[in-house]
Short mmCIF file of C-alpha atoms in Angstrom, two decimals:
data_model
loop_
_atom_site.label_atom_id
_atom_site.label_comp_id
_atom_site.label_asym_id
_atom_site.label_seq_id
_atom_site.Cartn_x
_atom_site.Cartn_y
_atom_site.Cartn_z
CA MET A 1 22.44 -6.35 18.15
CA LYS A 2 20.19 -5.10 20.92
CA ILE A 3 17.77 -2.17 20.96
CA LEU A 4 18.48 -0.16 24.12
CA ALA A 5 15.90 2.60 23.58
CA ALA A 6 13.37 3.43 20.87
CA SER A 7 11.12 6.45 20.60
CA ALA A 8 11.38 6.32 16.79
CA LEU A 9 9.08 4.19 14.65
CA ALA A 10 11.50 1.48 13.56
CA SER A 11 10.54 -1.62 11.61
CA ILE A 12 12.15 -4.31 9.47
CA GLN A 13 11.48 -3.75 5.76
CA ASP A 14 12.72 -5.17 2.48
CA SER A 15 11.55 -4.16 -0.98
CA GLY A 16 8.08 -5.52 -0.31
CA ARG A 17 5.75 -8.50 -0.49
CA LEU A 18 4.51 -9.48 -3.94
CA GLY A 19 2.06 -12.14 -5.04
CA TYR A 20 -0.43 -12.14 -2.14
CA ARG A 21 -2.76 -9.32 -3.13
CA SER A 22 -5.48 -11.85 -3.95
CA MET A 23 -5.58 -12.58 -0.16
CA GLY A 24 -5.78 -8.85 0.50
CA VAL A 25 -2.14 -8.88 1.62
CA GLY A 26 -0.41 -5.77 0.33
CA ARG A 27 3.12 -4.82 -0.49
CA ASN A 28 4.51 -3.27 2.72
CA GLY A 29 8.29 -2.87 2.38
CA ALA A 30 10.45 0.24 2.38
CA MET A 31 8.74 3.62 1.98
CA ASP A 32 11.80 4.83 0.04
CA SER A 33 12.94 1.69 -1.74
CA TRP A 34 15.64 3.57 -3.70
CA SER A 35 17.34 4.54 -0.42
CA LEU A 36 17.03 0.96 0.84
CA GLN A 37 18.66 -0.30 -2.36
CA ALA A 38 21.39 2.38 -2.13
CA GLY A 39 22.18 1.21 1.43
CA ASN A 40 22.29 -2.45 0.47
CA ALA A 41 24.45 -1.71 -2.57
CA LEU A 42 26.89 0.35 -0.46
CA ILE A 43 27.17 -2.41 2.17
CA LYS A 44 27.60 -5.17 -0.46
CA ASN A 45 24.26 -6.88 0.19
CA GLU A 46 21.62 -8.19 -2.18
CA LEU A 47 19.45 -5.16 -3.00
CA ASN A 48 16.37 -6.75 -1.37
CA GLU A 49 18.07 -7.53 1.97
CA PRO A 50 15.95 -6.32 4.92
CA ALA A 51 17.03 -3.19 6.79
CA ILE A 52 15.71 -1.30 9.81
CA GLU A 53 13.55 1.59 8.59
CA ILE A 54 13.55 4.43 11.11
CA SER A 55 11.33 7.49 11.20
CA LEU A 56 11.05 10.34 13.70
CA GLY A 57 12.54 10.20 17.19
CA ASN A 58 15.54 8.38 18.57
CA LEU A 59 16.84 4.86 18.49
CA THR A 60 19.77 3.49 20.49
CA ILE A 61 21.36 0.20 19.52
CA GLU A 62 24.16 -1.81 21.10
CA PHE A 63 26.21 -3.98 18.74
CA GLU A 64 26.98 -7.45 20.03
CA GLU A 65 29.50 -8.25 17.27
CA ASP A 66 31.77 -6.39 14.84
CA VAL A 67 29.47 -5.00 12.15
CA SER A 68 29.83 -2.94 8.98
CA PHE A 69 26.75 -0.77 8.55
CA CYS A 70 25.48 2.32 6.78
CA LEU A 71 22.62 4.82 7.07
CA THR A 72 20.81 5.99 3.94
CA GLY A 73 17.61 7.90 3.18
CA ALA A 74 16.73 10.73 5.57
CA LEU A 75 19.83 12.36 7.11
CA TYR A 76 19.93 11.46 10.80
CA GLU A 77 22.00 13.05 13.52
CA ALA A 78 23.84 9.88 14.53
CA TYR A 79 26.65 8.89 16.89
CA LEU A 80 28.79 5.78 17.27
CA ASP A 81 29.57 5.98 20.99
CA ASP A 82 30.35 9.70 21.22
CA LYS A 83 31.60 10.20 17.70
CA ARG A 84 29.31 11.85 15.16
CA ILE A 85 28.97 9.69 12.03
CA PRO A 86 27.83 10.64 8.53
CA CYS A 87 25.04 9.05 6.49
CA TYR A 88 25.82 7.39 3.14
CA TRP A 89 29.12 6.09 4.52
CA ARG A 90 30.13 2.51 5.26
CA ILE A 91 31.06 2.51 8.98
CA ASN A 92 32.55 -0.23 11.16
CA ALA A 93 31.36 -0.81 14.69
CA LYS A 94 32.99 -3.09 17.23
CA ALA A 95 31.16 -5.32 19.66
CA ASN A 96 29.76 -3.34 22.63
CA GLN A 97 29.78 -0.04 20.75
CA THR A 98 26.57 1.96 20.81
CA LEU A 99 24.86 3.52 17.79
CA LYS A 100 22.61 6.43 18.69
CA LEU A 101 20.21 7.91 16.16
CA VAL A 102 19.04 11.20 17.65
CA ARG A 103 16.70 12.81 15.11
CA PRO A 104 16.28 13.19 11.38
CA LEU A 105 17.70 16.48 10.14
CA GLN A 106 16.16 16.24 6.70
CA GLY A 107 13.59 13.78 5.32
CA MET A 108 11.43 11.16 7.04
CA TYR A 109 12.73 7.61 6.54
CA THR A 110 16.26 6.31 7.21
CA TYR A 111 17.59 2.83 6.47
CA LEU A 112 20.10 1.04 8.67
CA CYS A 113 21.65 -1.71 6.56
CA VAL A 114 24.22 -4.16 7.97
CA HIS A 115 26.65 -6.18 5.88
CA GLY A 116 25.40 -9.76 5.57
CA GLY A 117 21.91 -8.78 6.66
CA PHE A 118 19.70 -9.63 9.64
CA ASP A 119 18.54 -13.13 10.41
CA ILE A 120 14.81 -12.70 9.79
CA GLU A 121 12.39 -15.46 8.80
CA PRO A 122 10.29 -14.43 5.76
CA VAL A 123 6.50 -14.62 6.03
CA LEU A 124 4.67 -15.03 2.70
CA GLU A 125 8.04 -14.68 0.95
CA SER A 126 9.05 -11.33 2.43
CA THR A 127 10.66 -10.05 5.62
CA SER A 128 8.67 -6.80 5.50
CA THR A 129 6.63 -5.93 8.56
CA ASN A 130 2.84 -5.76 8.23
CA THR A 131 2.10 -3.87 11.45
CA LYS A 132 -1.65 -3.73 10.75
CA ALA A 133 -2.11 -7.50 10.52
CA GLY A 134 0.87 -8.15 12.83
CA PHE A 135 3.11 -10.44 10.82
CA GLY A 136 6.49 -10.36 9.06
CA GLY A 137 9.63 -8.46 10.17
CA PHE A 138 10.29 -8.67 13.91
CA GLU A 139 7.17 -10.25 15.49
CA GLY A 140 4.98 -8.26 13.09
CA ARG A 141 5.55 -4.99 14.95
CA TYR A 142 7.69 -1.89 15.41
CA LEU A 143 10.92 -2.46 17.35
CA LYS A 144 11.14 -1.55 21.03
CA ALA A 145 13.71 -1.58 23.83
CA ASP A 146 15.20 -5.00 24.67
CA ASP A 147 14.52 -6.50 21.23
CA THR A 148 17.52 -8.42 19.90
CA LEU A 149 18.22 -8.80 16.19
CA ASN A 150 20.75 -11.33 14.99
CA VAL A 151 23.22 -10.15 12.38
CA LYS A 152 24.12 -13.03 10.06
CA VAL A 153 27.87 -12.37 9.79
CA ALA A 154 30.50 -10.34 11.67
CA SER A 155 32.21 -8.00 9.22
CA HIS A 156 34.77 -5.25 8.70
CA LEU A 157 34.71 -3.49 5.31
CA PRO A 158 36.83 -0.58 4.05
CA VAL A 159 35.24 2.78 4.87
CA ILE A 160 33.80 4.49 1.78
CA GLY A 161 31.05 7.01 1.12
CA VAL A 162 28.72 7.69 -1.80
CA ALA A 163 26.55 10.59 -2.97
CA ARG A 164 22.88 10.63 -2.15
CA LEU A 165 20.07 11.64 -4.47
CA THR A 166 19.18 15.31 -4.06
CA PRO A 167 15.82 15.58 -2.29
CA THR A 168 13.11 17.48 -4.11
CA GLN A 169 9.53 18.47 -3.38
CA MET A 170 8.69 18.58 -7.08
CA ILE A 171 7.08 15.17 -7.58
CA ARG A 172 6.52 13.83 -11.08
CA VAL A 173 3.30 11.98 -11.83
CA ILE A 174 1.52 10.35 -14.76
CA LYS A 175 -2.21 10.64 -15.44
CA SER A 176 -4.32 7.87 -13.93
CA SER A 177 -7.59 6.33 -15.12
CA GLU A 178 -9.93 8.99 -13.68
CA TYR A 179 -7.87 12.08 -14.61
CA GLU A 180 -10.45 13.13 -17.19
CA CYS A 181 -13.25 13.04 -14.56
CA PHE A 182 -11.90 16.24 -12.96
CA THR A 183 -12.80 19.76 -14.04
CA ALA A 184 -10.23 21.60 -16.18
CA ALA A 185 -9.71 24.06 -13.32
CA SER A 186 -8.95 21.18 -10.93
CA GLN A 187 -6.58 19.53 -13.39
CA GLU A 188 -4.72 22.83 -13.47
CA ALA A 189 -4.87 23.35 -9.69
CA PHE A 190 -3.49 19.83 -9.18
CA GLU A 191 -0.27 20.89 -10.91
CA THR A 192 -0.01 24.52 -9.88
CA GLN A 193 -0.81 24.60 -6.20
CA ALA A 194 1.23 23.50 -3.21
CA TRP A 195 0.01 20.36 -1.39
CA LYS A 196 0.85 20.31 2.30
CA LEU A 197 1.47 16.94 4.01
CA GLN A 198 -0.97 16.45 6.90
CA THR A 199 0.14 15.04 10.25
CA ASN A 200 -2.38 12.18 10.04
CA SER A 201 -0.29 10.75 7.21
CA ASN A 202 1.53 7.47 7.73
CA ARG A 203 3.06 4.47 5.98
CA MET A 204 -0.37 3.67 4.51
CA GLY A 205 -1.19 7.00 2.93
CA TYR A 206 0.02 10.59 2.64
CA ARG A 207 -2.92 12.94 3.12
CA LEU A 208 -2.43 16.25 1.37
CA ALA A 209 -4.24 19.56 1.68
CA GLY A 210 -4.23 22.38 -0.85
CA GLU A 211 -5.86 25.79 -1.00
CA SER A 212 -8.55 24.73 -3.45
CA ALA A 213 -10.07 21.26 -3.31
CA LEU A 214 -10.16 19.15 -6.48
CA GLU A 215 -13.59 18.90 -8.07
CA PHE A 216 -15.12 16.25 -10.26
CA ALA A 217 -16.93 17.32 -13.41
CA GLU A 218 -19.73 15.04 -12.17
CA PRO A 219 -19.95 12.73 -9.10
CA VAL A 220 -17.92 9.52 -9.47
CA GLU A 221 -18.79 6.47 -7.33
CA MET A 222 -16.46 3.66 -8.38
CA SER A 223 -16.34 -0.02 -7.54
CA SER A 224 -13.35 -1.14 -5.54
CA HIS A 225 -10.37 -1.97 -7.72
CA GLY A 226 -6.68 -2.85 -7.39
CA VAL A 227 -4.42 -0.01 -6.25
CA ASP A 228 -0.69 0.34 -5.58
CA ILE A 229 1.95 2.55 -4.01
CA GLY A 230 2.08 6.02 -5.62
CA MET A 231 -1.52 6.12 -6.79
CA ILE A 232 -3.23 9.39 -5.84
CA GLN A 233 -6.83 8.92 -4.73
CA VAL A 234 -9.24 11.81 -4.44
CA PRO A 235 -12.13 11.33 -1.97
CA PRO A 236 -15.24 13.49 -2.57
CA GLN A 237 -14.00 16.30 -0.30
CA GLY A 238 -11.30 16.91 -2.91
CA GLN A 239 -8.06 16.63 -0.93
CA PRO A 240 -5.79 13.94 -2.39
CA ILE A 241 -4.30 10.90 -0.65
CA VAL A 242 -1.12 9.34 -2.02
CA LEU A 243 -1.06 5.59 -1.31
CA MET A 244 2.23 4.55 0.26
CA ALA A 245 4.01 1.26 1.09
CA ASP A 246 1.41 -0.02 3.58
CA GLY A 247 -1.41 0.97 1.22
CA GLN A 248 -4.40 -1.31 0.88
CA THR A 249 -4.61 -3.73 -2.08
CA THR A 250 -7.93 -2.35 -3.37
CA GLY A 251 -9.69 0.98 -3.04
CA GLY A 252 -12.68 2.76 -4.44
CA TYR A 253 -11.85 6.44 -4.65
CA PRO A 254 -11.11 7.87 -8.12
CA LYS A 255 -7.43 8.34 -8.95
CA ILE A 256 -6.22 11.52 -10.61
CA ALA A 257 -2.58 10.49 -11.09
CA THR A 258 0.22 8.17 -10.01
CA VAL A 259 3.61 9.22 -8.62
CA ILE A 260 6.22 7.84 -11.00
CA ASN A 261 8.23 4.94 -9.62
CA ALA A 262 11.45 7.03 -9.72
CA ASP A 263 9.94 9.65 -7.38
CA ILE A 264 8.21 7.43 -4.78
CA GLY A 265 11.24 7.80 -2.50
CA MET A 266 11.20 11.61 -2.85
CA MET A 267 7.50 11.61 -1.95
CA ALA A 268 8.15 9.38 1.08
CA GLN A 269 10.79 11.76 2.41
CA ILE A 270 8.51 14.84 2.53
CA ARG A 271 7.93 15.93 6.10
CA PHE A 272 4.70 16.67 7.93
CA GLY A 273 3.68 20.28 7.31
CA LYS A 274 5.93 20.61 4.25
CA ALA A 275 4.48 20.98 0.79
CA CYS A 276 5.03 19.13 -2.44
CA GLN A 277 4.06 20.00 -5.98
CA PHE A 278 3.05 17.70 -8.78
CA THR A 279 4.24 17.81 -12.41
CA LEU A 280 2.65 15.65 -15.08
CA VAL A 281 5.06 13.71 -17.28
CA GLY A 282 4.51 11.12 -20.00
CA LEU A 283 4.88 7.38 -19.54
CA GLU A 284 8.06 7.39 -21.63
CA GLN A 285 9.74 9.92 -19.35
CA ALA A 286 8.54 8.02 -16.26
CA LEU A 287 10.26 4.87 -17.52
CA HIS A 288 13.39 6.84 -18.46
CA GLU A 289 13.61 8.33 -14.94
CA GLN A 290 13.24 4.85 -13.49
CA GLN A 291 16.20 3.70 -15.60
CA LYS A 292 18.23 6.62 -14.21
CA ARG A 293 17.48 5.47 -10.65
CA HIS A 294 18.55 1.91 -11.52
CA HIS A 295 21.76 3.35 -12.97
CA TYR A 296 22.44 5.26 -9.72
CA ILE A 297 22.07 2.04 -7.71
CA LYS A 298 24.30 0.18 -10.18
CA GLN A 299 27.01 2.82 -9.84
CA ILE A 300 27.00 2.49 -6.04
CA LYS A 301 27.12 -1.29 -6.36
CA GLU A 302 30.13 -1.19 -8.70
CA TYR A 303 32.02 1.28 -6.50
CA ALA A 304 31.21 -0.70 -3.33
CA ASP A 305 32.26 -3.98 -4.91
CA GLU A 306 35.65 -2.51 -5.92
CA ASN A 307 36.32 -1.41 -2.33
CA MET B 1 -20.39 0.45 -23.86
CA GLU B 2 -16.91 -0.43 -25.05
CA ILE B 3 -14.47 -1.49 -22.37
CA GLN B 4 -10.71 -1.12 -22.59
CA TRP B 5 -7.57 -1.48 -20.53
CA GLN B 6 -6.17 1.67 -18.95
CA ILE B 7 -2.55 2.22 -17.94
CA CYS B 8 -2.53 3.51 -14.32
CA SER B 9 1.22 3.36 -13.60
CA GLU B 10 4.43 2.04 -15.15
CA THR B 11 3.52 -1.43 -13.88
CA ASN B 12 -0.28 -1.40 -13.66
CA LEU B 13 -3.14 -1.78 -16.12
CA ALA B 14 -6.80 -1.71 -15.12
CA LEU B 15 -10.03 -2.91 -16.69
CA PHE B 16 -13.41 -1.63 -15.50
CA PHE B 17 -16.63 -3.34 -16.55
CA PRO B 18 -19.54 -0.93 -17.05
CA LYS B 19 -22.11 -0.63 -14.23
CA PRO B 20 -24.23 -2.19 -12.85
CA VAL B 21 -22.18 -4.72 -10.91
CA THR B 22 -23.26 -8.29 -11.70
CA LEU B 23 -22.15 -11.80 -10.81
CA ASP B 24 -21.86 -12.64 -14.53
CA LYS B 25 -19.27 -9.92 -15.06
CA GLN B 26 -17.45 -11.11 -11.93
CA ARG B 27 -17.31 -14.64 -13.40
CA GLN B 28 -15.63 -13.11 -16.45
CA CYS B 29 -13.13 -11.37 -14.17
CA TRP B 30 -12.36 -14.70 -12.43
CA ALA B 31 -11.80 -16.39 -15.81
CA LEU B 32 -9.68 -13.56 -17.27
CA ALA B 33 -7.51 -13.48 -14.11
CA ASP B 34 -6.70 -17.21 -14.55
CA ILE B 35 -5.46 -16.58 -18.11
CA ILE B 36 -3.63 -13.30 -17.43
CA LYS B 37 -1.77 -14.72 -14.38
CA LYS B 38 0.09 -17.05 -16.75
CA MET B 39 1.54 -14.24 -18.90
CA PRO B 40 5.33 -14.01 -18.34
CA GLU B 41 5.32 -10.22 -17.77
CA VAL B 42 2.62 -10.45 -15.08
CA ILE B 43 3.49 -10.59 -11.36
CA GLU B 44 -0.07 -10.65 -10.07
CA VAL B 45 -3.67 -9.94 -10.96
CA VAL B 46 -6.00 -8.27 -8.50
CA ILE B 47 -9.67 -8.94 -8.96
CA GLY B 48 -11.90 -6.05 -7.89
CA MET B 49 -15.64 -5.44 -7.99
CA ASN B 50 -16.25 -6.12 -11.71
CA THR B 51 -12.73 -4.83 -12.34
CA LEU B 52 -9.29 -6.32 -12.92
CA SER B 53 -5.93 -4.83 -12.11
CA VAL B 54 -2.78 -6.32 -13.62
CA PHE B 55 0.67 -5.80 -12.08
CA THR B 56 3.67 -6.34 -14.35
CA VAL B 57 7.42 -6.59 -13.92
CA SER B 58 9.46 -3.53 -14.92
CA LEU B 59 8.91 -3.04 -18.68
CA THR B 60 9.98 -0.74 -21.47
CA LEU B 61 7.32 1.40 -23.14
CA THR B 62 7.18 -0.96 -26.13
CA GLU B 63 6.80 -4.01 -23.89
CA LEU B 64 4.09 -2.27 -21.87
CA ARG B 65 2.18 -1.41 -25.06
CA ASN B 66 2.55 -5.03 -26.17
CA VAL B 67 1.05 -6.27 -22.89
CA GLU B 68 -1.80 -3.77 -23.31
CA GLN B 69 -2.41 -5.12 -26.81
CA ALA B 70 -2.32 -8.77 -25.69
CA LEU B 71 -4.76 -8.01 -22.86
CA SER B 72 -7.12 -6.17 -25.21
CA GLU B 73 -7.29 -9.18 -27.54
CA LEU B 74 -8.60 -11.30 -24.66
CA LEU B 75 -11.70 -9.09 -24.54
CA ASN B 76 -12.82 -10.27 -27.99
CA ASP B 77 -13.79 -13.70 -26.74
CA MET B 78 -14.69 -13.18 -23.09
CA PRO B 79 -14.53 -16.40 -21.05
CA SER B 80 -16.47 -17.07 -17.84
CA LYS B 81 -15.75 -19.15 -14.72
CA THR B 82 -18.09 -20.45 -12.05
CA ILE B 83 -16.71 -21.16 -8.58
CA GLU B 84 -18.57 -23.51 -6.21
CA GLY B 85 -17.49 -22.14 -2.84
CA LYS B 86 -18.39 -22.92 0.77
CA HIS B 87 -21.12 -21.16 2.80
CA VAL B 88 -20.27 -19.19 5.94
CA GLU B 89 -22.42 -17.36 8.51
CA ILE B 90 -21.04 -14.30 10.28
CA PRO B 91 -22.76 -13.13 13.49
CA VAL B 92 -22.84 -9.33 13.89
CA HIS B 93 -23.52 -6.84 16.69
CA TYR B 94 -25.48 -4.13 14.85
CA GLY B 95 -25.64 -0.43 15.75
CA GLY B 96 -24.62 1.59 18.81
CA LYS B 97 -20.87 1.69 19.39
CA TYR B 98 -20.50 -1.33 17.05
CA GLY B 99 -22.13 0.39 14.08
CA PRO B 100 -21.73 4.16 14.44
CA ASP B 101 -23.30 4.92 11.03
CA LEU B 102 -26.37 2.68 11.30
CA ALA B 103 -28.73 5.26 12.81
CA ALA B 104 -27.79 8.11 10.41
CA MET B 105 -27.89 5.78 7.43
CA SER B 106 -31.37 4.46 8.37
CA ASN B 107 -32.55 8.02 8.69
CA ASP B 108 -31.18 9.06 5.28
CA LEU B 109 -32.68 5.95 3.66
CA ASN B 110 -36.08 6.55 5.32
CA LEU B 111 -35.94 3.10 6.90
CA SER B 112 -36.05 1.98 10.51
CA VAL B 113 -32.88 0.59 12.06
CA GLU B 114 -34.58 -2.84 12.17
CA ASP B 115 -35.44 -2.59 8.46
CA VAL B 116 -31.81 -1.90 7.59
CA VAL B 117 -30.64 -4.84 9.72
CA ASN B 118 -33.32 -7.12 8.23
CA LEU B 119 -32.36 -6.15 4.67
CA HIS B 120 -28.69 -6.68 5.49
CA THR B 121 -29.21 -10.11 7.13
CA GLU B 122 -31.81 -11.46 4.66
CA ALA B 123 -29.52 -11.50 1.63
CA THR B 124 -27.15 -14.30 0.67
CA TYR B 125 -23.94 -12.65 -0.48
CA THR B 126 -21.30 -13.93 -2.87
CA VAL B 127 -17.64 -13.21 -2.15
CA TYR B 128 -16.54 -11.40 -5.32
CA PHE B 129 -12.92 -11.03 -4.20
CA ILE B 130 -10.64 -10.55 -1.19
CA GLY B 131 -8.91 -7.17 -1.08
CA PHE B 132 -8.09 -3.93 0.74
CA GLN B 133 -6.49 -5.70 3.73
CA PRO B 134 -5.70 -9.35 4.61
CA GLY B 135 -8.92 -11.38 4.40
CA PHE B 136 -11.32 -8.47 3.67
CA PRO B 137 -14.25 -9.94 1.66
CA TYR B 138 -16.01 -7.78 -0.92
CA LEU B 139 -19.56 -9.02 -1.15
CA GLY B 140 -22.05 -8.81 -3.99
CA GLY B 141 -25.77 -9.20 -3.41
CA LEU B 142 -26.50 -6.14 -1.27
CA SER B 143 -30.14 -5.03 -1.44
CA GLU B 144 -30.40 -1.98 -3.68
CA SER B 145 -32.34 -0.20 -0.93
CA LEU B 146 -29.12 -0.21 1.11
CA TYR B 147 -26.79 1.27 -1.54
CA PHE B 148 -25.08 4.17 0.19
CA PRO B 149 -22.09 6.36 -0.73
CA ARG B 150 -18.81 6.20 1.18
CA HIS B 151 -17.93 8.99 3.63
CA ALA B 152 -16.64 12.14 1.95
CA ILE B 153 -13.70 12.05 4.38
CA PRO B 154 -12.52 8.54 5.28
CA ARG B 155 -12.17 7.75 8.99
CA THR B 156 -8.55 7.45 10.15
CA GLN B 157 -9.51 4.46 12.37
CA VAL B 158 -12.10 1.79 11.72
CA PRO B 159 -12.10 -0.94 14.42
CA ALA B 160 -11.25 -4.56 13.51
CA GLY B 161 -14.35 -6.63 12.73
CA SER B 162 -16.41 -3.67 11.50
CA VAL B 163 -19.13 -4.52 8.98
CA GLY B 164 -19.82 -1.76 6.47
CA ILE B 165 -21.35 -0.58 3.23
CA GLY B 166 -19.48 1.26 0.47
CA GLY B 167 -21.66 2.16 -2.51
CA GLU B 168 -23.25 -1.08 -3.77
CA GLN B 169 -20.82 -3.28 -1.80
CA THR B 170 -20.76 -4.65 1.71
CA GLY B 171 -17.85 -6.24 3.60
CA VAL B 172 -15.97 -6.77 6.87
CA TYR B 173 -12.72 -5.08 8.03
CA PRO B 174 -10.57 -7.93 9.50
CA PHE B 175 -8.08 -5.45 11.04
CA GLU B 176 -8.19 -1.92 12.39
CA SER B 177 -7.47 0.53 9.58
CA PRO B 178 -8.51 3.81 8.01
CA GLY B 179 -11.62 3.47 5.84
CA GLY B 180 -14.48 5.32 4.21
CA TRP B 181 -17.34 2.81 4.45
CA GLN B 182 -20.56 3.30 6.42
CA LEU B 183 -20.29 1.17 9.56
CA LEU B 184 -23.35 -0.91 10.49
CA GLY B 185 -21.96 -3.30 13.08
CA GLN B 186 -19.10 -5.46 14.27
CA THR B 187 -18.27 -9.18 14.30
CA ASP B 188 -15.98 -11.23 16.56
CA THR B 189 -15.23 -13.72 13.74
CA SER B 190 -11.56 -13.85 12.64
CA LEU B 191 -11.17 -13.45 8.88
CA PHE B 192 -7.40 -13.90 8.54
CA ASP B 193 -5.21 -16.42 10.38
CA LEU B 194 -1.66 -17.21 9.19
CA THR B 195 -1.55 -20.44 11.24
CA LYS B 196 -4.18 -21.96 8.93
CA ASP B 197 -3.44 -23.63 5.57
CA SER B 198 -5.71 -21.10 3.90
CA PRO B 199 -5.09 -17.88 5.89
CA THR B 200 -8.26 -16.20 4.61
CA LEU B 201 -11.58 -17.43 6.08
CA LEU B 202 -13.30 -16.58 2.79
CA ASN B 203 -12.34 -16.91 -0.85
CA ALA B 204 -13.84 -15.66 -4.11
CA GLY B 205 -16.95 -17.69 -4.93
CA ASP B 206 -17.90 -18.47 -1.30
CA THR B 207 -21.35 -17.45 -0.09
CA LEU B 208 -22.09 -15.66 3.14
CA LYS B 209 -24.98 -14.59 5.37
CA PHE B 210 -24.86 -12.12 8.25
CA THR B 211 -26.88 -12.94 11.37
CA ALA B 212 -27.80 -10.38 14.04
CA ILE B 213 -26.50 -11.15 17.57
CA ASP B 214 -28.16 -7.96 18.82
CA ILE B 215 -29.28 -4.53 17.62
CA HIS B 216 -28.33 -1.31 19.44
CA GLU B 217 -30.09 1.99 18.76
#
């Protein structure tokens, strides 16, 4: 398939690159990995198959073969030729048809999965794009007009649709190692106030701003240590940064909390200027919620496999 | 001071050695990482500055507590590992547009710009670990007179090759990225190259010296 026009940020992502953090090479991968998995399950792929992740703006693609595809994650206004198509549905396109993604109506990151997957050579065992260092995915960069992606197999699957997870701005977190370093008032403010997503946020980190800044009981200057997606760092000015998929492998700012794995996708889908709120939960609940997400993916997989 | 593992997420446990940062503690981190990497539940171990961060597969609460217990037992008989690495010199343009924080930092430290550069180039550094971004070396051995806190608000763009100081650490940004370190200068040396057998120029245990190509006020 060929990209005809791209004003959206679109990159190839799978569920991420593991095992190279000792070289400073981070995870990358889908911002909302639950939506990526939902798409792959619906289209009968392995859950880790790479997809095109699209955020903000438009993307026009011409299919060069018959392809079954689906769109998951953020709801996009999308057209196959002139016909409006829904997200979370398996759709069939014929060669020479055009898919036009106009704009996201809700959420930030959409996944275009194709049955059989794209023919992408893994780099360091993953097809995810590291745009900072310029490797992986499609030439290590965001897609642009005239790029051609090869789809591994031509396909035509029965048309079915599935339910999506209900988006929420209430993000559940667990305490992290420096939680106790914050004043009691700040621990309370962390959970009670609204945190607005700043426009200088990106795939590396979500910068938040709240009415009152978070304060340390005493100054904390930490050594750099391993960090991961979902961890919430608090620089001295007191406005938190949530590390996202392109987050660095190590960091030195104290961490107040970590977004639970089940809610990383919900966090990723929050839009610039919109607010989220944090709720502390225990480790046991965090793991339980993760199991519920796995169950959701399994249900899609079973339904898709039967049809 | 007693040290213990802390659970930071469903799949992450961290260990912080008490300050000050020393090479001896780092050698214990290197040794512990070798042992922990072999545990079946562990995907990877990230060595930090006198810290370790362990990433596990998806676990139940009981399994996670068991891993925590197994890790804690390792602390009773702390091993140590010495690495004989290579020596590398990295030429740096100091100050001016290359090191936008050099002048202000010198001022705050009551040192001349030349003093800061001399202190930074005199020391032989040890690579404690590679982290943050591909090939970024975290260096131990910074002169105490140059310890300096990170920026309260991290920059959204630090240019590739920037040489900086963060607290008691110094290092080089191989790629453009956001970052909170104080920027002293910039190097043209490439620190990460996927076409090479070992993509990172430096590895833990290597030693390094900075040399000044020029100094800008």
